[in-house]
Amino acid sequence: MEYPQILDQVRAQVADVVGGGRVADYIPALAAVDPGQFGMAVATVDGAVYGTGDWRVPLSVQSVTKVFSLALVLHADGEAIWRRVSREPSGNPFNSLLQLEQDRGIPRNPFVNAGALVVTDRLLTLTGDARGAVRDFLRAEGGRPGGEPGGLAGVGPSIDFDLKVAASEAEHGHRNAALAHLLASYGNLENPVADVLEHYTWQCSLVMTCEELAMAGRFLARHGTAADGSRLLSRSDAKRLNATMLTCGTYDSAGEFAYRVGLPAKSGVGGAILAVVPNRCAIAVWGPGLDASGNSVAGLAALDAFTTLTGWSVF
């Protein structure tokens, strides 16, 4: 079966759940997003890209960017980040203060908010511009070298920050601020709290399409090889990043996600999920309605259908 036919079948199978769940209304700029949208794109390791639905509509990728910031830190700094962040699944919400305090300032994994703050902090030290480093990497891998600023309204083709989302998250990001101050109290931040929060918030506000997101994630299906053929990560580091996505990438329902889908994945509260089929492709799916854990209802259903139709998983 060819990719276009697979994607058409997936879209038909999930039609009943598209629009289900609840948008991330605790971020006012995301509360206005139409929950009835659905897009899915597949970027193969040999360079082809296929899509269905709203796969070229710009969306707020939110926590999916944590994959790329971690990859950049691993590329520049090797294993050092793992002295500051653990790699264990979290049974608590992604913004839990209680878990961070119980673990004495060492975040449970790099994909909960506390862990991502530590990764952003290290990237800021390494580059001087963490948010810009992530944006530039996504542009290079996602096939958009520049252009007019993008946005949720679909203005312009390029991968860029959404000013309204960034401002909305900064205004309502009290729990992230609390996490950052708690990290600093344990000596687990190198830079001022305000600087780390600014770069983290802007990074989460990045806007791109499913097409671009799938292309950007393709280096993980290629065992760490970037779009230009250079080696971003060693095969070992790419394997470890994929493994961390599998066990920790979908908040406190990673077990359920692994059970149903069987692929490394990272979700975001904008409704996007990036999944990886090693040696084959990267998949980006988007449905703004979220379940109780913060994962896209339609996205999870689509990836479940995709792996069932293809028989592809890491197991």
CSV table of N, CA, C and O in Angstrom, one decimal, residues 160-257:
chain,number,residue,atom,x,y,z
A,160,ASP,N,8.7,30.2,12.4
A,160,ASP,CA,9.0,31.3,13.2
A,160,ASP,C,8.2,31.3,14.5
A,160,ASP,O,7.4,30.5,14.7
A,161,PHE,N,8.5,32.3,15.3
A,161,PHE,CA,7.8,32.5,16.6
A,161,PHE,C,6.5,33.1,16.3
A,161,PHE,O,6.3,34.0,15.5
A,162,ASP,N,5.5,32.7,17.2
A,162,ASP,CA,4.2,33.4,17.2
A,162,ASP,C,4.2,34.4,18.4
A,162,ASP,O,4.2,33.9,19.5
A,163,LEU,N,4.2,35.6,18.1
A,163,LEU,CA,4.3,36.7,19.1
A,163,LEU,C,3.1,36.6,20.1
A,163,LEU,O,3.3,36.8,21.3
A,164,LYS,N,1.9,36.3,19.6
A,164,LYS,CA,0.8,36.3,20.5
A,164,LYS,C,0.8,35.1,21.4
A,164,LYS,O,0.5,35.2,22.6
A,165,VAL,N,1.3,33.9,20.9
A,165,VAL,CA,1.4,32.8,21.8
A,165,VAL,C,2.5,33.0,22.8
A,165,VAL,O,2.3,32.7,24.0
A,166,ALA,N,3.6,33.5,22.4
A,166,ALA,CA,4.7,33.8,23.3
A,166,ALA,C,4.3,34.7,24.4
A,166,ALA,O,4.5,34.5,25.6
A,167,ALA,N,3.6,35.8,24.1
A,167,ALA,CA,3.1,36.8,25.1
A,167,ALA,C,2.1,36.1,26.0
A,167,ALA,O,2.1,36.3,27.2
A,168,SER,N,1.2,35.3,25.4
A,168,SER,CA,0.1,34.7,26.2
A,168,SER,C,0.8,33.7,27.2
A,168,SER,O,0.4,33.7,28.4
A,169,GLU,N,1.7,32.9,26.8
A,169,GLU,CA,2.4,32.0,27.7
A,169,GLU,C,3.2,32.7,28.8
A,169,GLU,O,3.2,32.2,29.9
A,170,ALA,N,3.9,33.7,28.4
A,170,ALA,CA,4.6,34.5,29.4
A,170,ALA,C,3.7,35.1,30.4
A,170,ALA,O,4.1,35.1,31.6
A,171,GLU,N,2.6,35.6,30.0
A,171,GLU,CA,1.7,36.2,31.0
A,171,GLU,C,1.0,35.2,31.9
A,171,GLU,O,0.7,35.5,33.1
A,172,HIS,N,0.8,34.0,31.4
A,172,HIS,CA,0.1,33.0,32.2
A,172,HIS,C,1.0,31.8,32.7
A,172,HIS,O,0.5,30.8,33.1
A,173,GLY,N,2.4,32.0,32.5
A,173,GLY,CA,3.3,30.9,32.8
A,173,GLY,C,3.8,30.9,34.3
A,173,GLY,O,5.0,30.7,34.5
A,174,HIS,N,2.9,31.0,35.2
A,174,HIS,CA,3.3,31.1,36.6
A,174,HIS,C,3.9,29.8,37.1
A,174,HIS,O,4.9,29.8,37.9
A,175,ARG,N,3.3,28.7,36.7
A,175,ARG,CA,3.9,27.4,37.2
A,175,ARG,C,5.3,27.1,36.6
A,175,ARG,O,6.1,26.6,37.3
A,176,ASN,N,5.5,27.5,35.3
A,176,ASN,CA,6.8,27.4,34.8
A,176,ASN,C,7.8,28.2,35.5
A,176,ASN,O,9.0,27.8,35.7
A,177,ALA,N,7.4,29.4,35.9
A,177,ALA,CA,8.2,30.3,36.6
A,177,ALA,C,8.6,29.7,38.0
A,177,ALA,O,9.7,29.7,38.5
A,178,ALA,N,7.6,29.1,38.6
A,178,ALA,CA,7.8,28.4,39.9
A,178,ALA,C,8.8,27.3,39.7
A,178,ALA,O,9.7,27.1,40.6
A,179,LEU,N,8.6,26.5,38.7
A,179,LEU,CA,9.6,25.4,38.4
A,179,LEU,C,11.0,25.9,38.2
A,179,LEU,O,12.0,25.3,38.7
A,180,ALA,N,11.1,27.0,37.5
A,180,ALA,CA,12.5,27.6,37.2
A,180,ALA,C,13.1,28.1,38.5
A,180,ALA,O,14.3,27.8,38.7
A,181,HIS,N,12.3,28.7,39.3
A,181,HIS,CA,12.9,29.2,40.6
A,181,HIS,C,13.2,28.0,41.5
A,181,HIS,O,14.3,28.1,42.2
A,182,LEU,N,12.5,27.0,41.5
A,182,LEU,CA,12.8,25.8,42.3
A,182,LEU,C,14.1,25.1,41.8
A,182,LEU,O,14.9,24.7,42.6
A,183,LEU,N,14.2,25.0,40.5
A,183,LEU,CA,15.5,24.5,39.9
A,183,LEU,C,16.6,25.4,40.3
A,183,LEU,O,17.7,24.8,40.7
A,184,ALA,N,16.5,26.7,40.3
A,184,ALA,CA,17.6,27.6,40.7
A,184,ALA,C,17.9,27.4,42.1
A,184,ALA,O,19.1,27.5,42.5
A,185,SER,N,16.9,27.2,43.0
A,185,SER,CA,17.2,27.0,44.4
A,185,SER,C,18.0,25.8,44.7
A,185,SER,O,18.7,25.7,45.7
A,186,TYR,N,17.9,24.8,43.8
A,186,TYR,CA,18.8,23.6,43.9
A,186,TYR,C,20.1,23.7,43.2
A,186,TYR,O,20.8,22.7,43.1
A,187,GLY,N,20.3,24.8,42.6
A,187,GLY,CA,21.6,25.0,41.8
A,187,GLY,C,21.6,24.4,40.5
A,187,GLY,O,22.7,24.1,39.9
A,188,ASN,N,20.4,24.1,39.9
A,188,ASN,CA,20.4,23.4,38.6
A,188,ASN,C,20.0,24.3,37.4
A,188,ASN,O,19.5,23.8,36.4
A,189,LEU,N,20.3,25.6,37.6
A,189,LEU,CA,20.3,26.5,36.4
A,189,LEU,C,21.6,27.3,36.4
A,189,LEU,O,22.1,27.7,37.4
A,190,GLU,N,22.1,27.5,35.2
A,190,GLU,CA,23.3,28.3,35.0
A,190,GLU,C,23.1,29.7,34.7
A,190,GLU,O,23.9,30.6,35.0
A,191,ASN,N,21.9,30.0,34.2
A,191,ASN,CA,21.6,31.4,33.7
A,191,ASN,C,20.5,32.0,34.6
A,191,ASN,O,19.8,31.2,35.3
A,192,PRO,N,20.3,33.3,34.6
A,192,PRO,CA,19.2,33.9,35.4
A,192,PRO,C,17.8,33.3,35.0
A,192,PRO,O,17.6,33.0,33.8
A,193,VAL,N,17.0,33.1,36.0
A,193,VAL,CA,15.7,32.5,35.8
A,193,VAL,C,14.9,33.2,34.7
A,193,VAL,O,14.3,32.6,33.8
A,194,ALA,N,14.9,34.6,34.7
A,194,ALA,CA,14.2,35.3,33.7
A,194,ALA,C,14.6,35.0,32.3
A,194,ALA,O,13.8,34.9,31.4
A,195,ASP,N,15.9,34.9,32.1
A,195,ASP,CA,16.5,34.6,30.8
A,195,ASP,C,16.0,33.2,30.3
A,195,ASP,O,15.7,33.0,29.1
A,196,VAL,N,16.1,32.2,31.2
A,196,VAL,CA,15.7,30.8,30.8
A,196,VAL,C,14.3,30.8,30.5
A,196,VAL,O,13.9,30.2,29.5
A,197,LEU,N,13.4,31.4,31.3
A,197,LEU,CA,12.0,31.4,31.0
A,197,LEU,C,11.7,32.1,29.7
A,197,LEU,O,10.8,31.6,28.9
A,198,GLU,N,12.4,33.2,29.4
A,198,GLU,CA,12.1,33.9,28.1
A,198,GLU,C,12.4,33.0,26.9
A,198,GLU,O,11.6,32.8,26.0
A,199,HIS,N,13.6,32.3,26.9
A,199,HIS,CA,14.0,31.5,25.8
A,199,HIS,C,13.1,30.3,25.7
A,199,HIS,O,12.7,29.8,24.6
A,200,TYR,N,12.7,29.7,26.8
A,200,TYR,CA,11.8,28.5,26.8
A,200,TYR,C,10.4,28.9,26.3
A,200,TYR,O,9.9,28.2,25.5
A,201,THR,N,9.9,30.0,26.7
A,201,THR,CA,8.6,30.4,26.3
A,201,THR,C,8.6,30.7,24.8
A,201,THR,O,7.7,30.3,24.1
A,202,TRP,N,9.6,31.4,24.3
A,202,TRP,CA,9.6,31.7,22.9
A,202,TRP,C,9.8,30.4,22.0
A,202,TRP,O,9.3,30.3,21.0
A,203,GLN,N,10.7,29.5,22.6
A,203,GLN,CA,10.9,28.2,21.9
A,203,GLN,C,9.5,27.5,21.7
A,203,GLN,O,9.2,27.0,20.6
A,204,CYS,N,8.7,27.5,22.7
A,204,CYS,CA,7.5,26.8,22.7
A,204,CYS,C,6.5,27.4,21.8
A,204,CYS,O,5.5,26.8,21.3
A,205,SER,N,6.7,28.7,21.4
A,205,SER,CA,5.7,29.4,20.6
A,205,SER,C,6.0,29.2,19.1
A,205,SER,O,5.3,29.8,18.3
A,206,LEU,N,7.0,28.4,18.8
A,206,LEU,CA,7.3,28.2,17.3
A,206,LEU,C,6.2,27.7,16.6
A,206,LEU,O,5.4,26.8,17.1
A,207,VAL,N,6.0,28.1,15.4
A,207,VAL,CA,4.9,27.7,14.5
A,207,VAL,C,5.5,27.1,13.2
A,207,VAL,O,6.4,27.6,12.6
A,208,MET,N,4.9,26.0,12.9
A,208,MET,CA,5.3,25.3,11.6
A,208,MET,C,4.1,24.4,11.2
A,208,MET,O,3.1,24.3,12.0
A,209,THR,N,4.2,23.8,10.1
A,209,THR,CA,3.2,22.9,9.6
A,209,THR,C,3.5,21.4,9.9
A,209,THR,O,4.7,21.1,10.2
A,210,CYS,N,2.6,20.5,9.7
A,210,CYS,CA,2.9,19.1,9.8
A,210,CYS,C,3.9,18.7,8.8
A,210,CYS,O,4.8,17.9,9.1
A,211,GLU,N,3.9,19.2,7.6
A,211,GLU,CA,4.9,18.9,6.6
A,211,GLU,C,6.3,19.3,7.1
A,211,GLU,O,7.2,18.4,7.0
A,212,GLU,N,6.4,20.5,7.6
A,212,GLU,CA,7.7,20.9,8.1
A,212,GLU,C,8.2,20.1,9.3
A,212,GLU,O,9.4,19.8,9.5
A,213,LEU,N,7.2,19.8,10.2
A,213,LEU,CA,7.6,19.1,11.4
A,213,LEU,C,8.1,17.7,11.1
A,213,LEU,O,9.0,17.2,11.7
A,214,ALA,N,7.4,17.0,10.2
A,214,ALA,CA,7.8,15.7,9.8
A,214,ALA,C,9.2,15.7,9.2
A,214,ALA,O,10.1,14.9,9.5
A,215,MET,N,9.4,16.7,8.3
A,215,MET,CA,10.8,16.8,7.7
A,215,MET,C,11.8,17.1,8.8
A,215,MET,O,12.9,16.6,8.7
A,216,ALA,N,11.5,18.0,9.7
A,216,ALA,CA,12.5,18.3,10.8
A,216,ALA,C,12.8,17.1,11.6
A,216,ALA,O,13.9,17.0,12.2
A,217,GLY,N,11.9,16.2,11.8
A,217,GLY,CA,12.1,15.0,12.7
A,217,GLY,C,12.8,13.9,12.0
A,217,GLY,O,13.1,12.9,12.6
A,218,ARG,N,13.0,14.0,10.7
A,218,ARG,CA,13.5,12.9,9.9
A,218,ARG,C,14.9,12.5,10.3
A,218,ARG,O,15.3,11.3,10.1
A,219,PHE,N,15.7,13.4,10.9
A,219,PHE,CA,17.1,13.0,11.3
A,219,PHE,C,17.0,11.8,12.3
A,219,PHE,O,18.0,11.1,12.4
A,220,LEU,N,15.9,11.7,13.1
A,220,LEU,CA,15.8,10.6,14.1
A,220,LEU,C,15.5,9.3,13.4
A,220,LEU,O,15.9,8.3,13.9
A,221,ALA,N,14.8,9.3,12.3
A,221,ALA,CA,14.6,8.1,11.5
A,221,ALA,C,15.9,7.7,10.7
A,221,ALA,O,16.1,6.6,10.4
A,222,ARG,N,16.8,8.7,10.5
A,222,ARG,CA,18.0,8.4,9.8
A,222,ARG,C,19.2,8.2,10.8
A,222,ARG,O,20.3,8.4,10.5
A,223,HIS,N,18.9,7.9,12.0
A,223,HIS,CA,19.9,7.6,13.1
A,223,HIS,C,20.8,8.7,13.3
A,223,HIS,O,22.0,8.5,13.5
A,224,GLY,N,20.3,10.0,13.3
A,224,GLY,CA,21.1,11.1,13.6
A,224,GLY,C,21.7,11.9,12.5
A,224,GLY,O,22.4,12.9,12.7
A,225,THR,N,21.4,11.5,11.2
A,225,THR,CA,22.0,12.2,10.1
A,225,THR,C,21.0,13.3,9.7
A,225,THR,O,19.8,13.1,9.4
A,226,ALA,N,21.6,14.5,9.5
A,226,ALA,CA,20.8,15.7,9.2
A,226,ALA,C,20.5,15.8,7.8
A,226,ALA,O,20.9,15.0,6.9
A,227,ALA,N,19.7,16.8,7.4
A,227,ALA,CA,19.2,16.9,6.0
A,227,ALA,C,20.3,17.2,5.0
A,227,ALA,O,20.2,16.8,3.9
A,228,ASP,N,21.4,17.8,5.5
A,228,ASP,CA,22.5,18.1,4.6
A,228,ASP,C,23.5,16.9,4.5
A,228,ASP,O,24.6,17.0,3.9
A,229,GLY,N,23.2,15.8,5.2
A,229,GLY,CA,24.1,14.7,5.1
A,229,GLY,C,25.1,14.6,6.2
A,229,GLY,O,25.8,13.6,6.4
A,230,SER,N,25.2,15.7,7.0
A,230,SER,CA,26.2,15.7,8.1
A,230,SER,C,25.6,14.9,9.3
A,230,SER,O,24.4,14.6,9.4
A,231,ARG,N,26.5,14.5,10.2
A,231,ARG,CA,26.0,13.7,11.4
A,231,ARG,C,25.7,14.7,12.5
A,231,ARG,O,26.6,15.3,13.1
A,232,LEU,N,24.5,14.8,12.9
A,232,LEU,CA,24.1,15.7,14.0
A,232,LEU,C,24.3,14.9,15.3
A,232,LEU,O,24.8,15.5,16.3
A,233,LEU,N,23.8,13.7,15.4
A,233,LEU,CA,24.0,12.8,16.5
A,233,LEU,C,24.7,11.5,16.1
A,233,LEU,O,24.5,11.0,15.0
A,234,SER,N,25.4,10.9,17.0
A,234,SER,CA,25.9,9.6,16.8
A,234,SER,C,24.7,8.6,16.7
A,234,SER,O,23.6,8.9,17.2
A,235,ARG,N,24.9,7.4,16.2
A,235,ARG,CA,23.8,6.5,16.1
A,235,ARG,C,23.4,6.1,17.6
A,235,ARG,O,22.2,5.9,17.8
A,236,SER,N,24.4,6.1,18.5
A,236,SER,CA,24.0,5.7,19.9
A,236,SER,C,23.2,6.8,20.5
A,236,SER,O,22.2,6.5,21.2
A,237,ASP,N,23.5,8.1,20.3
A,237,ASP,CA,22.8,9.2,20.9
A,237,ASP,C,21.4,9.3,20.2
A,237,ASP,O,20.4,9.6,20.9
A,238,ALA,N,21.3,9.0,18.9
A,238,ALA,CA,20.0,9.0,18.3
A,238,ALA,C,19.1,7.9,18.8
A,238,ALA,O,17.9,8.1,19.1
A,239,LYS,N,19.7,6.7,19.1
A,239,LYS,CA,18.9,5.6,19.7
A,239,LYS,C,18.4,6.0,21.0
A,239,LYS,O,17.3,5.8,21.4
A,240,ARG,N,19.3,6.7,21.8
A,240,ARG,CA,18.9,7.1,23.2
A,240,ARG,C,17.9,8.1,23.2
A,240,ARG,O,17.0,8.1,24.1
A,241,LEU,N,17.9,9.1,22.3
A,241,LEU,CA,16.9,10.1,22.2
A,241,LEU,C,15.6,9.5,21.8
A,241,LEU,O,14.5,9.8,22.4
A,242,ASN,N,15.6,8.6,20.8
A,242,ASN,CA,14.3,7.9,20.4
A,242,ASN,C,13.8,7.1,21.6
A,242,ASN,O,12.6,7.1,21.9
A,243,ALA,N,14.7,6.4,22.4
A,243,ALA,CA,14.2,5.7,23.5
A,243,ALA,C,13.6,6.5,24.6
A,243,ALA,O,12.5,6.2,25.2
A,244,THR,N,14.1,7.7,24.8
A,244,THR,CA,13.6,8.7,25.8
A,244,THR,C,12.2,9.2,25.3
A,244,THR,O,11.3,9.4,26.1
A,245,MET,N,12.1,9.4,24.0
A,245,MET,CA,10.8,9.8,23.5
A,245,MET,C,9.7,8.7,23.7
A,245,MET,O,8.6,9.0,24.1
A,246,LEU,N,10.1,7.5,23.5
A,246,LEU,CA,9.2,6.3,23.7
A,246,LEU,C,8.7,6.3,25.1
A,246,LEU,O,7.5,6.1,25.4
A,247,THR,N,9.6,6.4,26.1
A,247,THR,CA,9.2,6.2,27.5
A,247,THR,C,8.7,7.5,28.2
A,247,THR,O,8.1,7.4,29.2
A,248,CYS,N,9.1,8.7,27.6
A,248,CYS,CA,8.8,9.9,28.3
A,248,CYS,C,8.1,11.0,27.5
A,248,CYS,O,7.8,12.1,28.0
A,249,GLY,N,7.9,10.7,26.2
A,249,GLY,CA,7.5,11.8,25.3
A,249,GLY,C,6.1,12.2,25.3
A,249,GLY,O,5.7,13.2,24.7
A,250,THR,N,5.2,11.4,25.9
A,250,THR,CA,3.8,11.7,25.9
A,250,THR,C,3.2,11.9,27.3
A,250,THR,O,2.2,11.3,27.6
A,251,TYR,N,4.0,12.6,28.1
A,251,TYR,CA,3.5,13.0,29.4
A,251,TYR,C,3.3,11.8,30.3
A,251,TYR,O,4.1,10.8,30.3
A,252,ASP,N,2.2,11.8,31.1
A,252,ASP,CA,2.0,10.7,32.1
A,252,ASP,C,1.2,9.6,31.5
A,252,ASP,O,0.6,8.8,32.2
A,253,SER,N,1.1,9.6,30.1
A,253,SER,CA,0.4,8.4,29.5
A,253,SER,C,1.3,7.7,28.5
A,253,SER,O,0.8,7.2,27.5
A,254,ALA,N,2.6,7.8,28.8
A,254,ALA,CA,3.6,7.2,27.8
A,254,ALA,C,3.4,5.7,27.7
A,254,ALA,O,3.6,5.1,26.6
A,255,GLY,N,3.0,5.0,28.8
A,255,GLY,CA,2.7,3.6,28.7
A,255,GLY,C,1.5,3.3,27.8
A,255,GLY,O,1.6,2.4,26.9
A,256,GLU,N,0.5,4.0,27.9
A,256,GLU,CA,-0.7,3.8,27.0
A,256,GLU,C,-0.4,4.1,25.6
A,256,GLU,O,-0.8,3.4,24.7
A,257,PHE,N,0.5,5.2,25.4
A,257,PHE,CA,0.8,5.5,24.0
A,257,PHE,C,1.7,4.4,23.4
A,257,PHE,O,1.5,4.0,22.2
